[in-house]
Amino acid sequence: MGIELSTLGRHVLIEFYGCPSDIIENNALIEKFMNEAADYSGATIVDSVFHHFNPYGVSGAVIIAESHLTIHTWPEYGYASVDVYTCGDTVSPWKAAEYLSEKLKAKKTESFEVPRGMVDKIKQFAMHEISEVQVKSMLEGVSK
Amino acid sequence: MGIELSTLGRHVLIEFYGCPSDIIENNALIEKFMNEAADYSGATIVDSVFHHFNPYGVSGAVIIAESHLTIHTWPEYGYASVDVYTCGDTVSPWKAAEYLSEKLKAKKTESFEVPRGMVDKIKQFAMHEISEVQVKSMLEGVSK
């Protein structure tokens, strides 16, 4: 059994302006913060990938059972671009956003939430009848 | 040298409703389509990660020199959620979106573009003066 949802997921897009370069050019630190943010939000990390650019900047994704977190940093501009996408209602994308906000020490943060996977449209366009879209925990399906 | 930009990146969020299950539950196919979509858009793939859920569904990210592509599929609902985020003006996120749209055979597709990294705010909040934000190709920095 589960709770009927109106959307499968919540996707928070965050712009961090005026971040100290020594933070966002530190690849190991960014990778650590992203994993910690996922943990802090209550998500289950299933895999991740980080790429370090030369001379600086990092792009990375943390795949969580509940969807993903991504980051791209431009240390030369003091800018970091973050996404936190979660599905279900056991995890809040805003907790991860809050954690990163504290760690990246941006002078200016802008964020907004986009609903993903509208349940009425899932039902309308599905190939077969779907009686109820539930908070299906993908945790059950995690096979690392 | 480069062309002055008003935003660093373009982020396209796409909802694919009513996708045939046999496509979006096929992990290998989804991984292939995502990589092909990146190629088709002219992006340079630097790394990727895909996680297959049990009994079905895939979550994955392709890190490109120009940012990323992500996907999450719910075969039981015929729904796939895709993001294409590109920076610079040599790659169009819409080309990747178009490619995936053709491959995922959704009955209904909804998408919109979010500008990421506003140049005026980067300049306003930077720790040091930035005279010009350019189309810096991160390709130069790809060290696989």
Coordinates of C-alpha atoms in Angstrom, one line a residue:
Chain A
M1 CA 0.0 0.0 0.0
G2 CA 1.1 3.6 -0.5
I3 CA 0.0 7.1 -0.6
E4 CA -1.5 8.4 -3.9
L5 CA 0.8 11.0 -5.4
S6 CA 0.1 13.9 -7.8
T7 CA 3.7 13.8 -9.2
L8 CA 6.3 11.1 -9.2
G9 CA 9.2 13.4 -8.5
R10 CA 10.4 16.8 -7.4
H11 CA 13.3 18.4 -9.2
V12 CA 15.1 21.3 -7.6
L13 CA 17.4 23.5 -9.7
I14 CA 19.9 25.6 -7.8
E15 CA 22.3 28.4 -9.0
F16 CA 25.1 29.2 -6.6
Y17 CA 26.7 32.5 -7.4
G18 CA 29.8 34.0 -5.8
C19 CA 31.2 30.7 -4.4
P20 CA 34.8 30.8 -3.1
S21 CA 37.1 29.3 -5.8
D22 CA 39.0 27.3 -3.3
I23 CA 35.9 25.4 -2.4
I24 CA 34.5 24.8 -5.9
E25 CA 37.8 24.0 -7.5
N26 CA 38.5 21.3 -4.9
N27 CA 37.4 18.2 -6.7
A28 CA 37.6 15.9 -3.7
L29 CA 35.7 18.3 -1.5
I30 CA 32.9 18.7 -4.1
E31 CA 32.5 14.9 -4.5
K32 CA 32.4 14.6 -0.7
F33 CA 29.8 17.4 -0.3
M34 CA 27.6 15.8 -3.0
N35 CA 27.6 12.4 -1.4
E36 CA 27.0 14.0 2.1
A37 CA 24.1 16.0 0.7
A38 CA 22.5 12.9 -0.6
D39 CA 23.0 11.2 2.8
Y40 CA 21.7 14.2 4.6
S41 CA 18.5 14.2 2.6
G42 CA 17.9 10.6 3.5
A43 CA 18.6 9.3 0.0
T44 CA 20.2 6.0 -0.8
I45 CA 23.3 6.4 -2.9
V46 CA 23.6 3.7 -5.6
D47 CA 26.4 5.0 -7.8
S48 CA 28.2 8.1 -8.8
V49 CA 30.5 9.6 -11.4
F50 CA 32.7 12.7 -11.2
H51 CA 34.8 14.2 -13.9
H52 CA 37.5 16.7 -13.1
F53 CA 38.3 19.2 -15.8
N54 CA 41.7 20.6 -16.5
P55 CA 42.7 23.1 -15.3
Y56 CA 39.7 23.2 -13.0
G57 CA 36.0 22.6 -12.6
V58 CA 34.1 19.4 -11.8
S59 CA 31.0 17.8 -13.3
G60 CA 29.4 15.0 -11.4
A61 CA 26.3 12.9 -10.8
V62 CA 25.2 10.9 -7.8
I63 CA 22.6 8.3 -8.7
I64 CA 20.3 7.7 -5.8
A65 CA 17.6 5.1 -5.4
E66 CA 15.2 8.1 -5.5
S67 CA 16.7 9.7 -8.7
H68 CA 19.8 11.9 -8.8
L69 CA 22.0 14.9 -7.8
T70 CA 24.2 16.6 -10.3
I71 CA 26.8 19.4 -10.1
H72 CA 28.9 21.5 -12.5
T73 CA 31.3 24.1 -11.1
W74 CA 33.1 27.0 -12.9
P75 CA 35.7 28.0 -10.3
E76 CA 36.9 30.9 -12.5
Y77 CA 33.4 32.4 -12.3
G78 CA 32.6 31.4 -8.7
Y79 CA 29.5 29.6 -10.1
A80 CA 28.1 26.2 -9.3
S81 CA 25.0 24.7 -10.9
V82 CA 23.2 22.0 -8.9
D83 CA 20.2 19.7 -9.5
V84 CA 18.5 17.6 -6.9
Y85 CA 15.8 15.3 -8.2
T86 CA 14.0 13.0 -5.8
C87 CA 11.0 10.7 -6.2
G88 CA 8.6 9.6 -3.6
D89 CA 7.9 11.4 -0.3
T90 CA 10.5 9.9 2.0
V91 CA 13.3 12.2 0.8
S92 CA 13.2 16.0 0.4
P93 CA 15.3 17.5 -2.4
W94 CA 15.4 20.7 -0.3
K95 CA 17.4 19.1 2.5
A96 CA 20.2 18.3 0.0
A97 CA 19.9 21.8 -1.4
E98 CA 20.2 23.3 2.1
Y99 CA 23.2 21.1 2.9
L100 CA 25.0 22.2 -0.2
S101 CA 24.1 25.8 0.3
E102 CA 25.8 25.7 3.6
K103 CA 28.9 24.0 2.2
L104 CA 29.4 26.0 -1.0
K105 CA 29.2 29.4 0.8
A106 CA 27.6 31.1 -2.1
K107 CA 27.0 34.9 -1.9
K108 CA 23.8 34.5 -3.8
T109 CA 21.6 31.4 -4.2
E110 CA 18.6 31.0 -6.5
S111 CA 16.5 27.9 -6.7
F112 CA 13.1 26.6 -7.7
E113 CA 11.3 23.3 -7.8
V114 CA 9.9 21.6 -10.9
P115 CA 7.3 18.8 -10.5
R116 CA 8.3 15.8 -12.6
G117 CA 6.1 12.9 -13.8
M118 CA 2.5 14.2 -13.5
V119 CA 0.3 11.3 -12.3
D120 CA -2.8 12.4 -14.3
K121 CA -0.7 12.3 -17.5
I122 CA 0.9 9.0 -16.6
K123 CA -2.6 7.5 -16.3
Q124 CA -3.9 9.3 -19.4
F125 CA -1.2 8.1 -21.7
A126 CA -0.3 4.7 -20.2
M127 CA -0.6 1.6 -22.5
H128 CA -2.6 -0.2 -19.9
E129 CA -4.9 0.9 -17.1
I130 CA -3.1 2.2 -14.0
S131 CA -5.4 2.3 -11.0
E132 CA -3.1 4.0 -8.6
V133 CA 0.4 5.5 -8.7
Q134 CA 2.0 4.8 -5.4
V135 CA 5.1 5.8 -3.5
K136 CA 6.9 2.8 -4.7
S137 CA 10.2 2.7 -2.9
M138 CA 12.9 2.0 -5.4
L139 CA 15.0 0.9 -2.4
E140 CA 13.4 -2.5 -2.8
G141 CA 15.0 -2.6 -6.2
V142 CA 18.5 -1.6 -5.3
S143 CA 20.9 -4.3 -6.3
K144 CA 24.4 -2.8 -6.1
Chain B
M1 CA 38.4 34.5 -27.9
G2 CA 34.7 33.7 -27.7
I3 CA 31.2 35.1 -28.0
E4 CA 29.7 36.9 -25.0
L5 CA 26.9 34.8 -23.5
S6 CA 23.9 35.8 -21.4
T7 CA 23.8 32.4 -19.7
L8 CA 26.4 29.7 -19.3
G9 CA 24.0 26.9 -19.9
R10 CA 20.7 25.6 -21.2
H11 CA 18.8 22.9 -19.4
V12 CA 16.0 21.1 -21.1
L13 CA 13.6 19.0 -18.9
I14 CA 11.5 16.4 -20.8
E15 CA 8.6 14.3 -19.7
F16 CA 7.9 11.2 -21.9
Y17 CA 4.5 9.8 -21.2
G18 CA 3.1 6.6 -22.7
C19 CA 6.4 5.0 -23.7
P20 CA 6.2 1.3 -24.7
S21 CA 7.5 -0.7 -21.7
D22 CA 9.6 -3.0 -23.9
I23 CA 11.7 0.0 -24.8
I24 CA 12.1 1.7 -21.4
E25 CA 12.6 -1.5 -19.5
N26 CA 15.4 -2.5 -21.8
N27 CA 18.4 -1.3 -19.9
A28 CA 21.0 -1.8 -22.6
L29 CA 18.8 0.0 -25.1
I30 CA 18.3 3.0 -22.8
E31 CA 22.0 3.3 -22.2
K32 CA 22.7 3.1 -25.9
F33 CA 20.0 5.7 -26.7
M34 CA 21.4 8.1 -24.1
N35 CA 24.9 7.9 -25.5
E36 CA 23.7 8.2 -29.0
A37 CA 21.6 11.2 -28.1
A38 CA 24.7 12.9 -26.7
D39 CA 26.7 12.1 -29.8
Y40 CA 23.9 13.2 -32.1
S41 CA 23.8 16.6 -30.3
G42 CA 27.5 17.0 -31.0
A43 CA 28.5 16.7 -27.3
T44 CA 31.6 15.0 -26.1
I45 CA 31.0 12.1 -23.7
V46 CA 33.4 12.0 -20.9
D47 CA 31.9 9.4 -18.5
S48 CA 28.6 7.7 -17.7
V49 CA 26.9 5.7 -15.0
F50 CA 23.7 3.6 -15.3
H51 CA 21.9 1.7 -12.6
H52 CA 19.4 -1.0 -13.3
F53 CA 16.6 -1.4 -10.8
N54 CA 15.1 -4.7 -10.0
P55 CA 12.6 -5.8 -11.3
Y56 CA 12.8 -2.9 -13.8
G57 CA 13.6 0.7 -14.5
V58 CA 16.9 2.4 -15.1
S59 CA 18.5 5.6 -13.8
G60 CA 21.5 7.0 -15.5
A61 CA 23.7 10.0 -16.2
V62 CA 26.0 10.7 -19.1
I63 CA 28.6 13.4 -18.2
I64 CA 29.5 15.4 -21.3
A65 CA 32.2 18.0 -21.7
E66 CA 29.3 20.4 -22.0
S67 CA 27.4 19.2 -18.8
H68 CA 25.1 16.2 -18.7
L69 CA 22.2 14.1 -19.7
T70 CA 20.1 12.1 -17.2
I71 CA 17.3 9.6 -17.5
H72 CA 14.9 7.8 -15.1
T73 CA 12.4 5.3 -16.4
W74 CA 9.3 3.8 -14.8
P75 CA 8.4 1.0 -17.3
E76 CA 5.3 0.1 -15.1
Y77 CA 4.0 3.6 -15.8
G78 CA 5.3 4.0 -19.3
Y79 CA 7.0 7.1 -18.1
A80 CA 10.6 8.4 -18.7
S81 CA 12.0 11.5 -17.2
V82 CA 15.0 13.1 -19.1
D83 CA 17.2 16.1 -18.6
V84 CA 19.7 17.5 -21.1
Y85 CA 21.9 20.2 -19.8
T86 CA 24.5 21.8 -22.2
C87 CA 26.8 24.8 -21.8
G88 CA 28.2 26.9 -24.6
D89 CA 26.7 27.3 -28.0
T90 CA 28.3 24.5 -30.0
V91 CA 25.8 22.0 -28.8
S92 CA 22.0 22.2 -28.7
P93 CA 20.2 20.3 -25.9
W94 CA 17.2 20.1 -28.2
K95 CA 19.0 17.9 -30.7
A96 CA 19.5 15.3 -27.9
A97 CA 15.9 15.8 -26.9
E98 CA 14.7 15.2 -30.4
Y99 CA 16.8 12.1 -30.8
L100 CA 15.4 10.6 -27.6
S101 CA 11.9 11.6 -28.5
E102 CA 12.1 9.5 -31.7
K103 CA 13.6 6.5 -29.9
L104 CA 11.4 6.4 -26.8
K105 CA 8.2 6.6 -28.9
A106 CA 6.2 8.5 -26.3
K107 CA 2.6 9.1 -26.9
K108 CA 2.9 12.5 -25.2
T109 CA 6.1 14.6 -24.7
E110 CA 6.3 17.8 -22.6
S111 CA 9.5 19.8 -22.4
F112 CA 10.8 23.2 -21.5
E113 CA 14.1 25.0 -21.3
V114 CA 15.6 26.6 -18.2
P115 CA 18.5 29.0 -18.6
R116 CA 21.3 28.2 -16.2
G117 CA 24.1 30.4 -14.9
M118 CA 23.1 33.9 -15.6
V119 CA 26.1 35.9 -16.7
D120 CA 25.0 39.2 -15.1
K121 CA 24.7 37.4 -11.8
I122 CA 28.0 35.6 -12.2
K123 CA 29.6 39.1 -12.7
Q124 CA 27.7 40.7 -9.9
F125 CA 28.6 38.1 -7.3
A126 CA 32.1 37.0 -8.4
M127 CA 34.9 37.4 -5.9
H128 CA 37.0 39.2 -8.5
E129 CA 36.2 41.2 -11.5
I130 CA 35.2 39.2 -14.6
S131 CA 35.4 41.3 -17.7
E132 CA 33.8 38.8 -20.1
V133 CA 32.2 35.4 -19.8
Q134 CA 33.0 33.5 -22.9
V135 CA 32.1 30.3 -24.6
K136 CA 34.9 28.4 -23.1
S137 CA 35.0 25.0 -24.6
M138 CA 35.5 22.5 -21.8
L139 CA 36.7 20.2 -24.5
E140 CA 40.1 21.7 -24.0
G141 CA 39.9 20.4 -20.4
V142 CA 38.8 16.8 -21.2
S143 CA 41.4 14.5 -19.7
K144 CA 39.8 11.0 -19.8

